[in-house]
Coordinates of C-alpha atoms (C1' of nucleotides) in Angstrom, one line a residue:
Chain A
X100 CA 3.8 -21.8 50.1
X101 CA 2.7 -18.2 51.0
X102 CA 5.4 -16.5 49.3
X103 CA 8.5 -14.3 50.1
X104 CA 6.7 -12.2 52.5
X105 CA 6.2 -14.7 55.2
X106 CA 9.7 -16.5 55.0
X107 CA 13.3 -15.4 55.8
X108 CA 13.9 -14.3 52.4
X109 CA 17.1 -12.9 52.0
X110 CA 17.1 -9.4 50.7
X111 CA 13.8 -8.9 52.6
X112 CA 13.7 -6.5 55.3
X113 CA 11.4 -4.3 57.5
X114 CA 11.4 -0.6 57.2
X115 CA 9.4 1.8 58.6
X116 CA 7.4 4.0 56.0
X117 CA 8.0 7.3 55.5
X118 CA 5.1 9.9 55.8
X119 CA 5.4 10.6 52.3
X120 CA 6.6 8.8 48.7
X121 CA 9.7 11.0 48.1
X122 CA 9.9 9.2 44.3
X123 CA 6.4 9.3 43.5
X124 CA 4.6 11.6 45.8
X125 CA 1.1 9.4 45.8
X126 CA -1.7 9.0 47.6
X127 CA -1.8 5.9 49.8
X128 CA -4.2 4.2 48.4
X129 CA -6.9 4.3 45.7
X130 CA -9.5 4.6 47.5
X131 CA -8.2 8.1 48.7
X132 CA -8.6 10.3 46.0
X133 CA -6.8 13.6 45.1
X134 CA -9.6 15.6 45.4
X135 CA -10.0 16.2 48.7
X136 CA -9.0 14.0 51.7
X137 CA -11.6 11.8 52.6
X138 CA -10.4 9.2 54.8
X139 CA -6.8 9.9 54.4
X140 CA -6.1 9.5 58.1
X141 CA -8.2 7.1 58.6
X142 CA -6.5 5.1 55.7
X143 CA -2.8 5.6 57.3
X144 CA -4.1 4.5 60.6
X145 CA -4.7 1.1 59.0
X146 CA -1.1 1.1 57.1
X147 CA 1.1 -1.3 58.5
X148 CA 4.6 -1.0 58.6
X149 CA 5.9 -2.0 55.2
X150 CA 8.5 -4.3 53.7
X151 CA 11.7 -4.5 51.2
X152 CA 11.8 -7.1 49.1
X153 CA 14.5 -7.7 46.3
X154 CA 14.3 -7.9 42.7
X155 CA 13.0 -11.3 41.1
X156 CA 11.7 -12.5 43.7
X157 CA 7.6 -14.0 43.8
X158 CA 5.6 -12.4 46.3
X159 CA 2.7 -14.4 45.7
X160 CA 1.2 -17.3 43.8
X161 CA -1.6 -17.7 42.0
X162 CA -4.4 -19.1 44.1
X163 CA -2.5 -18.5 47.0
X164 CA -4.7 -17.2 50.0
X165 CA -4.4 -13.7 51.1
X166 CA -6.4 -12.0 53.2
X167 CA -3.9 -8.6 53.2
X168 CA -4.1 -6.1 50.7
X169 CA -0.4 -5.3 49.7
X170 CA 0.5 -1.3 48.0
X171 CA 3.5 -1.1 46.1
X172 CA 5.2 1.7 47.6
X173 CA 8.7 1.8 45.7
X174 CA 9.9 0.0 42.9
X175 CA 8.0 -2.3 39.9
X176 CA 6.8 -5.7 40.1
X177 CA 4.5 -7.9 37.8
X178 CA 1.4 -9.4 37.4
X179 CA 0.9 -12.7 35.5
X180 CA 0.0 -16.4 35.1
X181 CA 1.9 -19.7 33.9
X182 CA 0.5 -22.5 32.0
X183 CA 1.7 -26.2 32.8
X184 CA 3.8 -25.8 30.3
X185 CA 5.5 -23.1 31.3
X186 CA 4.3 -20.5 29.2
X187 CA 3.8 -16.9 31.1
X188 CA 1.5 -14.1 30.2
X189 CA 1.7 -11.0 31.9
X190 CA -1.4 -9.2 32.9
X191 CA 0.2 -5.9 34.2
X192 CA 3.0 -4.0 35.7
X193 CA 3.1 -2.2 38.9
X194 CA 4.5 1.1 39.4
X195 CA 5.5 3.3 42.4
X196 CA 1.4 3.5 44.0
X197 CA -0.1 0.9 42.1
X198 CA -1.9 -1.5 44.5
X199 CA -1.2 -5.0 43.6
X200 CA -4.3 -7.1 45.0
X201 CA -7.5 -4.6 45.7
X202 CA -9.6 -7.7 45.3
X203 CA -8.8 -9.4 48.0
X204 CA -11.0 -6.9 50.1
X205 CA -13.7 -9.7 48.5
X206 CA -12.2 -12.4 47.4
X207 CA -8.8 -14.0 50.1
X208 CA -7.3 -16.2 47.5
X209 CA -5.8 -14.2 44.6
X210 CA -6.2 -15.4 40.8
X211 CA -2.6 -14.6 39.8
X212 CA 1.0 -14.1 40.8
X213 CA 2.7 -11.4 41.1
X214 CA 7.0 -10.8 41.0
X215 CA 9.4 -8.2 41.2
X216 CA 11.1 -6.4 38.5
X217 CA 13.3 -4.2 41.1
X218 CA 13.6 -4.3 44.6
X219 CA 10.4 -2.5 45.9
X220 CA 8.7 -1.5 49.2
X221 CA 5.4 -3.0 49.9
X222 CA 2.9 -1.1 52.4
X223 CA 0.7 -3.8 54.1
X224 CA -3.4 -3.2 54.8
X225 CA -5.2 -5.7 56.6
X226 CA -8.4 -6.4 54.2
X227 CA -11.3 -6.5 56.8
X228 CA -10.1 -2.9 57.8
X229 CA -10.3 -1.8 54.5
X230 CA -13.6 -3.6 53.7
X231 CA -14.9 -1.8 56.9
X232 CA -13.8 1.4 55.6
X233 CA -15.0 1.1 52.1
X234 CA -18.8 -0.2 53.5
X235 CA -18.6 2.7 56.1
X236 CA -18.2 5.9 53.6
X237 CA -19.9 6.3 50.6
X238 CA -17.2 8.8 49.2
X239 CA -14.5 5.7 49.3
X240 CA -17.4 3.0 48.0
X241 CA -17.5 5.1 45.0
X242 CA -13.8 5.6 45.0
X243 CA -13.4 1.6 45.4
X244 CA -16.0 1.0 42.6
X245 CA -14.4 3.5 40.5
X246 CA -10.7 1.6 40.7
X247 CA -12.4 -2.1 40.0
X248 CA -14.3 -0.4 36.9
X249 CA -10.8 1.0 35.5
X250 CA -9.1 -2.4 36.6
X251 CA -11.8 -3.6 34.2
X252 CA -11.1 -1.4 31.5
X253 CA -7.2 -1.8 31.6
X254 CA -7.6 -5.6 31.1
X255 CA -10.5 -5.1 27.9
X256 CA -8.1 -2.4 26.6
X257 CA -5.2 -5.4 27.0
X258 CA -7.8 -8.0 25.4
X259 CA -8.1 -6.0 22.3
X260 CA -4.5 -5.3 22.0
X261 CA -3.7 -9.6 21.9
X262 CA -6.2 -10.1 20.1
X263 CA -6.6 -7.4 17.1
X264 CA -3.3 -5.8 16.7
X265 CA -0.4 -6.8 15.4
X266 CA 3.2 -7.7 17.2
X267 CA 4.3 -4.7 16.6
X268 CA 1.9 -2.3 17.5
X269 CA 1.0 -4.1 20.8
X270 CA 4.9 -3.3 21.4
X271 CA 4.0 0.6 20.6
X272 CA 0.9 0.4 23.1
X273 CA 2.7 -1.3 26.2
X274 CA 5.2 1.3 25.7
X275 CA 3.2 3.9 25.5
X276 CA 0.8 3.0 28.5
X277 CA 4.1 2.6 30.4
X278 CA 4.9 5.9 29.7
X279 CA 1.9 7.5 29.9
X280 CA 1.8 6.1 33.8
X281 CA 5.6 7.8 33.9
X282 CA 4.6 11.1 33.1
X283 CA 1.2 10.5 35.6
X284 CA 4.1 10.3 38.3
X285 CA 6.0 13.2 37.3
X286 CA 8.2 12.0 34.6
X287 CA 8.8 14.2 32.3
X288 CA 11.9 13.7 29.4
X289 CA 12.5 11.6 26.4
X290 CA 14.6 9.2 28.8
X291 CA 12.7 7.3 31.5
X292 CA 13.6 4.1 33.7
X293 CA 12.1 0.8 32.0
X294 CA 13.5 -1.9 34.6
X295 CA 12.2 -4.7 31.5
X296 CA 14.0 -7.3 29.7
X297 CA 12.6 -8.2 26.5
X298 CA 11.5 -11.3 27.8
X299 CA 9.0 -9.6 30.1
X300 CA 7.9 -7.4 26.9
X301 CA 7.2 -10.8 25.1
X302 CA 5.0 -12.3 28.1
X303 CA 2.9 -8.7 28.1
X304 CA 2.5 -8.8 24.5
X305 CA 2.3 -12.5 23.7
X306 CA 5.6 -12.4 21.8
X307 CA 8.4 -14.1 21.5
X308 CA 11.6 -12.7 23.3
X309 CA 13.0 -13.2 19.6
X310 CA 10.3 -11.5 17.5
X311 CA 10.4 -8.4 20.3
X312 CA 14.1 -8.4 19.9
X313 CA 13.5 -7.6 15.9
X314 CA 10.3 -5.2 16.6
X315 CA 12.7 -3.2 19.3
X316 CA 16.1 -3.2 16.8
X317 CA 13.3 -1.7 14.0
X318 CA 12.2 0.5 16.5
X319 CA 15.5 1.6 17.2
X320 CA 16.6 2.0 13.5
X321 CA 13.9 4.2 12.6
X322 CA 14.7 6.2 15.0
X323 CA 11.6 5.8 17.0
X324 CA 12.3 4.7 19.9
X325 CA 15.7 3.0 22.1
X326 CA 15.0 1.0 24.8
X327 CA 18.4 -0.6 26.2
X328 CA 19.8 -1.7 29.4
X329 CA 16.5 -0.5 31.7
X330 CA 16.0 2.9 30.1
X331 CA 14.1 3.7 27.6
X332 CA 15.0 6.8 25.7
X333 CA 11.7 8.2 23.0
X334 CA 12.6 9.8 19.6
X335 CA 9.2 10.5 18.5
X336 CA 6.7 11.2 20.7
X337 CA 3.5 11.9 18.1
X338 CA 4.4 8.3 17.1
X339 CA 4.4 6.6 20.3
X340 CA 0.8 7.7 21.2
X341 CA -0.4 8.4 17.5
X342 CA -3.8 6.7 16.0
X343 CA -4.7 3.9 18.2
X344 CA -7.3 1.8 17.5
Chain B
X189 CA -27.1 8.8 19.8
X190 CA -28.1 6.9 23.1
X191 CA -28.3 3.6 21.4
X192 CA -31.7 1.5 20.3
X193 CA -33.3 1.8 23.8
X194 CA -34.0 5.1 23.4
X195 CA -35.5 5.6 20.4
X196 CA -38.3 4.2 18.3
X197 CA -36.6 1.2 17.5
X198 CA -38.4 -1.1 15.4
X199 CA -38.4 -4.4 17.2
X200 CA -38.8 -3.1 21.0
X201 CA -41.6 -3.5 22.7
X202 CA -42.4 -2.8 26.5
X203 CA -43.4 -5.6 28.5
X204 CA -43.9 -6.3 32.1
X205 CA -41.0 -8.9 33.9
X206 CA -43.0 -11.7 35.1
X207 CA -41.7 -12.7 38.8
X208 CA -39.4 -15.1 38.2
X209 CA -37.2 -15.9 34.6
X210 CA -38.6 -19.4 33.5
X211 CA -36.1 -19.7 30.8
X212 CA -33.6 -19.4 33.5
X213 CA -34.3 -19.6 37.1
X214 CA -31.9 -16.7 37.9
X215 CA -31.2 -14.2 41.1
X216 CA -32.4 -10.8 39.7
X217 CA -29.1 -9.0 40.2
X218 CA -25.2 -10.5 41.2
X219 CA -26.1 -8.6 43.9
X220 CA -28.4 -10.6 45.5
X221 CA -26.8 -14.2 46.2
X222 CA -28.5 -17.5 46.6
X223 CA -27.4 -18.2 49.8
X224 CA -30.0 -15.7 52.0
X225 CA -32.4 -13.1 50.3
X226 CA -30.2 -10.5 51.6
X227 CA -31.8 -7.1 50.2
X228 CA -33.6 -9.6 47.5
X229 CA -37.1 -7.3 47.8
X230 CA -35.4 -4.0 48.2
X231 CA -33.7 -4.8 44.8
X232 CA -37.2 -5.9 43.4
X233 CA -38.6 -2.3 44.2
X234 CA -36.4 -0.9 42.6
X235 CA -36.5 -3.0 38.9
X236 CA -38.0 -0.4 36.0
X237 CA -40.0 -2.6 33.4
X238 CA -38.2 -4.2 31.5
X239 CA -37.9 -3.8 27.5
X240 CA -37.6 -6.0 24.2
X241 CA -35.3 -5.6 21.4
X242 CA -34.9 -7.2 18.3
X243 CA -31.9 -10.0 17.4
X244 CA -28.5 -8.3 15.7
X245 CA -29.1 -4.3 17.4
X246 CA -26.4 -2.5 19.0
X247 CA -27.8 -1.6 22.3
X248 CA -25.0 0.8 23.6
X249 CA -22.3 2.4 22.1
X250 CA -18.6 2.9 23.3
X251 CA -18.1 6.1 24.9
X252 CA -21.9 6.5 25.5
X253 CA -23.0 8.0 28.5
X254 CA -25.2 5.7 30.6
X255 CA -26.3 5.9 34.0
X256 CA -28.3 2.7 34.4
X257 CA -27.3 -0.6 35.1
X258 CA -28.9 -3.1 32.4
X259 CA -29.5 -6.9 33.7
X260 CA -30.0 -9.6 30.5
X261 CA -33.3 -10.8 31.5
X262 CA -33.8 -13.5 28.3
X263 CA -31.9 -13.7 25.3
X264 CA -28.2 -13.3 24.1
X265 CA -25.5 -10.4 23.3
X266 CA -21.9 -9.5 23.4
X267 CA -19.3 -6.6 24.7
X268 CA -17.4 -5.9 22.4
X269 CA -14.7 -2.7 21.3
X270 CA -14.2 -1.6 17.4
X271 CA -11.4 -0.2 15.9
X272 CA -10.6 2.6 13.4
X273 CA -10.6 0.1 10.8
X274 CA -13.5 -2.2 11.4
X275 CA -11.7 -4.7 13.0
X276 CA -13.2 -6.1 16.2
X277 CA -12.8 -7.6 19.7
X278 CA -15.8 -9.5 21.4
X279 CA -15.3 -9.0 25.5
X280 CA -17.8 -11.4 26.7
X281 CA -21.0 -13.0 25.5
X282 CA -24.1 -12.3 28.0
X283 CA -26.2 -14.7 29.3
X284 CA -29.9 -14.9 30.6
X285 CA -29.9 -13.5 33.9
X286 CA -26.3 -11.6 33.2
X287 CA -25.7 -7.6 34.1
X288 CA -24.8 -5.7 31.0
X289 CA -22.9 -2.8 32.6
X290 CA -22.6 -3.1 36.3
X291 CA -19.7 -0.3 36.3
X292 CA -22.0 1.9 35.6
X293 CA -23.0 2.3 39.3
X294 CA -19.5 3.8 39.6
X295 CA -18.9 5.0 35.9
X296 CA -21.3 6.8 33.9
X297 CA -19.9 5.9 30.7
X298 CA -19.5 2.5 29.1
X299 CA -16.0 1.8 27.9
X300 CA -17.5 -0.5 25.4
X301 CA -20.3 -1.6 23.1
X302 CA -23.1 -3.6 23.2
X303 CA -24.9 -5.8 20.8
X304 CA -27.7 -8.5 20.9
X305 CA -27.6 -11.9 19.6
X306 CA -31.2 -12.9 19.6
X307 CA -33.9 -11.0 21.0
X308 CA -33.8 -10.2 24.1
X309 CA -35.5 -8.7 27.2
X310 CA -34.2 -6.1 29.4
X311 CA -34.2 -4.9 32.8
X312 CA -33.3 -1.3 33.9
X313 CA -32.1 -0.4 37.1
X314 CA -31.2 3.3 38.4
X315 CA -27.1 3.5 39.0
X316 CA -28.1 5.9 41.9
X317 CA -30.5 3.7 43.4
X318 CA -27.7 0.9 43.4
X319 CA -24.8 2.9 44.6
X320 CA -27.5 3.6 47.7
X321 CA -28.2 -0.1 48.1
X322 CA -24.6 -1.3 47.8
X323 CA -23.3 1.2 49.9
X324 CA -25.9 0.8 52.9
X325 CA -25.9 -3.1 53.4
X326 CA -22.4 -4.7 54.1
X327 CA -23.5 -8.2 52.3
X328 CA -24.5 -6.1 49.3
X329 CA -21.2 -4.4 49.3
X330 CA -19.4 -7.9 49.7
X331 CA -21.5 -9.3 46.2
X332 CA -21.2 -6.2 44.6
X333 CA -17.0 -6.4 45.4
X334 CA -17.0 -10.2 44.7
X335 CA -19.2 -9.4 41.2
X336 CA -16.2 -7.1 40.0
X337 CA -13.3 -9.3 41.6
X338 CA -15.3 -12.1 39.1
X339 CA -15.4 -9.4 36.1
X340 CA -11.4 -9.1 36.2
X341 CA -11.0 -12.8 36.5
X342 CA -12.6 -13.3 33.6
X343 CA -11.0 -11.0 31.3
X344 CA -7.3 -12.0 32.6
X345 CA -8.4 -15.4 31.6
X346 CA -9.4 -14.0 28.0
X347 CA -5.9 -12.6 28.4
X348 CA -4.0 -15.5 28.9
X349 CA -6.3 -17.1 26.3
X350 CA -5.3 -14.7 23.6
X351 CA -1.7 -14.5 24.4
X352 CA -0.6 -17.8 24.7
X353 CA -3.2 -20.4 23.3
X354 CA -3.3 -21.7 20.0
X355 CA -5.7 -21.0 17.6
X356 CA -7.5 -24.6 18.4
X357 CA -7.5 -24.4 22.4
X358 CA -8.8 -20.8 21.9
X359 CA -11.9 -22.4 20.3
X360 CA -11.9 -25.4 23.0
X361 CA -12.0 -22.9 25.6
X362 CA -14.3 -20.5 24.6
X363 CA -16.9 -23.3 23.9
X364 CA -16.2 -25.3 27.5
X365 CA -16.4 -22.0 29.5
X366 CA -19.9 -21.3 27.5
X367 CA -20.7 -25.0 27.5
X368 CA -20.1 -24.2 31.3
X369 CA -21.9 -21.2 32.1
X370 CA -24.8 -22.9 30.4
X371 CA -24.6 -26.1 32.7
X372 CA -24.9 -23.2 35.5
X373 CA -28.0 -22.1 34.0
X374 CA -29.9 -25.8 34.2
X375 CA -28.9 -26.7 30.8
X376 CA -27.9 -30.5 31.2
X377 CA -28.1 -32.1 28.0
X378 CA -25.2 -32.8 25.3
X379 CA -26.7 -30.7 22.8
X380 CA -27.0 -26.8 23.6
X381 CA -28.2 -23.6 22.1
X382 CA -25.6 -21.5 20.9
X383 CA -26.9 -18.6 18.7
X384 CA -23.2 -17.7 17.1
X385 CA -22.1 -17.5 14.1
X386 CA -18.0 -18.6 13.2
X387 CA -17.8 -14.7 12.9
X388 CA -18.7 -13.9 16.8
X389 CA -16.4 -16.7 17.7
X390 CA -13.4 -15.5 15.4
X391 CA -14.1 -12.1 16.6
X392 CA -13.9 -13.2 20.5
X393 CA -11.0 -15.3 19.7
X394 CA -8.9 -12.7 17.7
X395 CA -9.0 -15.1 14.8
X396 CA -10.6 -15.0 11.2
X397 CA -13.8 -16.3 10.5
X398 CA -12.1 -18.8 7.6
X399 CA -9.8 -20.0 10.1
X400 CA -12.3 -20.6 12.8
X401 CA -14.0 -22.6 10.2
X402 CA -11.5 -25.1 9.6
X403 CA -11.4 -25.6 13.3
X404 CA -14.9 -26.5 13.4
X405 CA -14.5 -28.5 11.0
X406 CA -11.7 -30.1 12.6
X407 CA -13.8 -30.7 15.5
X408 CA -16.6 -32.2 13.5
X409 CA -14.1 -34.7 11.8
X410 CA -12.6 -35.7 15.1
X411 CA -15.8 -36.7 16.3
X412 CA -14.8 -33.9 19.2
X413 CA -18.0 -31.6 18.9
X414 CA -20.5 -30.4 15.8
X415 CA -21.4 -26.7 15.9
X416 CA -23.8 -25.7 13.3
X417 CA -26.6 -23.4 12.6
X418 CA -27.2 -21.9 16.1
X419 CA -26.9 -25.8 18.2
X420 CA -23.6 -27.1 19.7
X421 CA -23.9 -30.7 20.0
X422 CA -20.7 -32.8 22.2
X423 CA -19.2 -35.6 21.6
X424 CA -16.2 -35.6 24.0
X425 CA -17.0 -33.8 26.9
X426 CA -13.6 -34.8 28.4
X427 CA -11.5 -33.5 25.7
X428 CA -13.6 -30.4 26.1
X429 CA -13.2 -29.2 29.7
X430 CA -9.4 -31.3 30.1
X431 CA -6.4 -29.7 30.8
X432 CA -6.5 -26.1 30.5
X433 CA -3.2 -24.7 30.9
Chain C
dC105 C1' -37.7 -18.1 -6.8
dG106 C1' -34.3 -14.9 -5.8
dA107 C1' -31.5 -12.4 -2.5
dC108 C1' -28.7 -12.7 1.2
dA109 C1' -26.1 -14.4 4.9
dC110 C1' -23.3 -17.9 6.3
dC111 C1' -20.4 -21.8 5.6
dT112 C1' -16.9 -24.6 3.1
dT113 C1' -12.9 -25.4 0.5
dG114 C1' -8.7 -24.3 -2.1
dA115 C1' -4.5 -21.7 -3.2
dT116 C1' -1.2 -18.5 -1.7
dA117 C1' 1.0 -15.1 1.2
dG118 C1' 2.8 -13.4 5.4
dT119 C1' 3.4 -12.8 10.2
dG120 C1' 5.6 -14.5 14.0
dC121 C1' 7.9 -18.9 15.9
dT122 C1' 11.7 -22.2 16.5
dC123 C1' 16.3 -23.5 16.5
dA124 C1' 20.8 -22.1 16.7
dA125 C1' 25.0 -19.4 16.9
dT126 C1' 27.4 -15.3 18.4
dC127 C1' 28.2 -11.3 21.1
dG128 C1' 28.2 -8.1 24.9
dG129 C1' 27.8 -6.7 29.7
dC130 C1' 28.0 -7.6 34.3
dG131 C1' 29.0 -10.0 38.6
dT132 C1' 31.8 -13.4 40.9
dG133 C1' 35.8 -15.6 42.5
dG134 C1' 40.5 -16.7 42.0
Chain D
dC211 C1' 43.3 -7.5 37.8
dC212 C1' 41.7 -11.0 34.9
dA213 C1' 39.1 -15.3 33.7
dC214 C1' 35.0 -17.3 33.9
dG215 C1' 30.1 -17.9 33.7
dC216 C1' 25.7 -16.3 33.1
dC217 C1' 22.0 -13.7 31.4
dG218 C1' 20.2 -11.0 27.9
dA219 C1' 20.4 -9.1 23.2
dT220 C1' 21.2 -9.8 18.3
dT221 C1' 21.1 -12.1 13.9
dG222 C1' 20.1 -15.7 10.5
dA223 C1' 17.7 -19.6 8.3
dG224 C1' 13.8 -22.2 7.9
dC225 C1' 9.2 -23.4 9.1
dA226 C1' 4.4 -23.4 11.1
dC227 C1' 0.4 -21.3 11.9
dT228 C1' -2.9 -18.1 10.7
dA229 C1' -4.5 -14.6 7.3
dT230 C1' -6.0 -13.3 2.8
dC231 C1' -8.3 -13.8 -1.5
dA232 C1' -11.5 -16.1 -4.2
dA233 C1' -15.0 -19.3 -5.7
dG234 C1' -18.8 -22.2 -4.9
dG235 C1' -22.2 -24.3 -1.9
dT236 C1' -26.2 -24.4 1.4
dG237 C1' -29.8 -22.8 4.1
dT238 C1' -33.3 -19.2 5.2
dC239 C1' -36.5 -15.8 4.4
dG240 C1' -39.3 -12.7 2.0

DNA sequence: CGACACCTTGATAGTGCTCAATCGGCGTGG
DNA sequence: CCACGCCGATTGAGCACTATCAAGGTGTCG
């Protein structure tokens, strides 16, 4: 199987792309930074036209091959992996800009699947064009490197969350990263859009939909937070980001 | 501080790198594969001699700025993060022949800390001098790509580990995936080296060292494996690798 | 021989899981 | 418009797994 993108998925459609990302107004890529424009045209010469794809639905498999690299242009989606048994743990969520498989500019066959929370657009880059134009400047090698390193970092800062803190405060963090990536996109209120179910919050955290349930109804009571329904809605803001580690 | 390289460290000595690591029969640098020799003498110029240091020394700190790339020439050591209140998260466990902070061709500062294990030897490469070497042959960018691409496999593995294994299968797995990396190093014997204490292996399991204890024990009992003072010794090499996930 | 680090074992506590029942919101179809 | 079904959230009771605290044992090194 090679996923929704390839099939006659219902809720799947072709669009064309717009110049630019009315809802989060990002660069195209990674590898293009925001300090000046290296590449930038260069980069949207290689963009293909995108897709829509609907909520819940897997784009890809683990170990599936995939020689594209696929930008999430609008809406969230998932990262994660299954054990036989069934059991999921999520590695990350995608936001509005996030690419979703950089690495398969090295490596074709991707180490994890990946799902949609909401319906999103996905921009489409074929990775041999993108490996080209990584090799060819050294501005966008160093941009490339620079992504992988903070790949890195965001799945050692995830490590030390599962394994040194407790349910609760891993809770606190994934909020707060989440929100912290918000307000990188503009966001900027006590009330944001959190397309998650608690289920999804108990395969990021390595919870129990139950035991988040309780942590989220404290939450709530102490008037620290209130996530319900898809949005999120922050009481105490020096407490969400306070004293890690 | 800059960490025990830097200063007069009792324990570190400098020593020439002899051509080729007889402990362990390694490529100098991920970057250079064993397929072809691809760049293999370029990368050879530029190696700065290489340095000893003394068993249980924190070589870098978190946060430290460091713009050379370290390789693990001989010996042992951990990544690892701390926090506020002592309590702390092993990354990864280096290997002969291992790079220690191959970001920092990209990054300057390591997002995490360094210790050693045993005494080990060291080998110092500029981060300029890579970037220029990874940037100007297009199989080196490949490796270099394909090095991180492995770097971010890894830790979502230790992700998946932490958030959904048990206690036991965390122990199993860290073992089979050292038990394998050692296999890859020449090692082909049912007894191996394995210079940790239960504390590394609770603190890279996000479990306590009493608890790791009575898994070893466990182990012992069940005729599975015997790990004790520094030497792992198998006795079910099925049960060890089988069914992960 | 003593000091120290590490390991082992026991008793107890607590965090988070499992099982189960209920409830509410939302979409679907009659 | 309402009934139904489904998914997700909430709550409770009991339990399992892992942590914590404490004491004693063993090996190593100076």
């Amino acid at each position: 199987m090679t996923g929704a993108l390839h099939g006659a998925v219902s809720g799947e459609t072709i669009c064309r792309m717009p110049g630019s990302c009315a809802s989060c107004s990002l660069r195209p890529l990674a590898l293009c930074g925001s300090g000046d424009e290296v590449g930038l045209d260069l980069i949207e010469a290689l963009r293909q036209p995108c897709r829509k794809v609907a909520a819940r639905r897997v784009l890809f498999h683990e170990g599936e091959r995939l020689p594209q690299v696929y930008q999430l242009f609008d809406g969230w989606a998932f990262r994660y992996k299954v054990m036989k048994d069934g059991r999921r743990q999520i590695l990350s969520f995608l936001l509005p800009g996030d690419s979703i498989n950089m690495s398969a500019i090295f490596v074709d066959r991707i180490s994890y699947s990946v799902k949609t929370l909401t319906q999103v657009s996905l921009c489409v880059f074929d990775a041999g064009d993108l490996f080209n134009f990584i090799q060819s400047h050294p501005t966008v090698t160093r941009r490339a490197g620079i992504h992988c390193a903070n790949a890195n970092a965001a799945a050692e800062e995830l490590i030390l969350d599962l394994g040194r803190r407790t349910a609760f405060d891993r809770v606190r963090h994934l909020i707060a990263g989440l929100v912290k990536r918000l307000q990188a996109r503009g966001f900027d209120s006590l009330t944001y859009p959190l397309p998650l179910t608690q289920l999804h919050i108990a395969d990021a955290t390595g919870l129990t939909p139950v035991h988040v349930g309780r942590i989220l109804g404290e939450m709530r009571h102490a008037k620290l937070l209130d996530l319900k329904r898809g949005w999120l809605t922050l009481h105490d803001l020096d407490w969400l980001q306070g004293s890690s580690r």
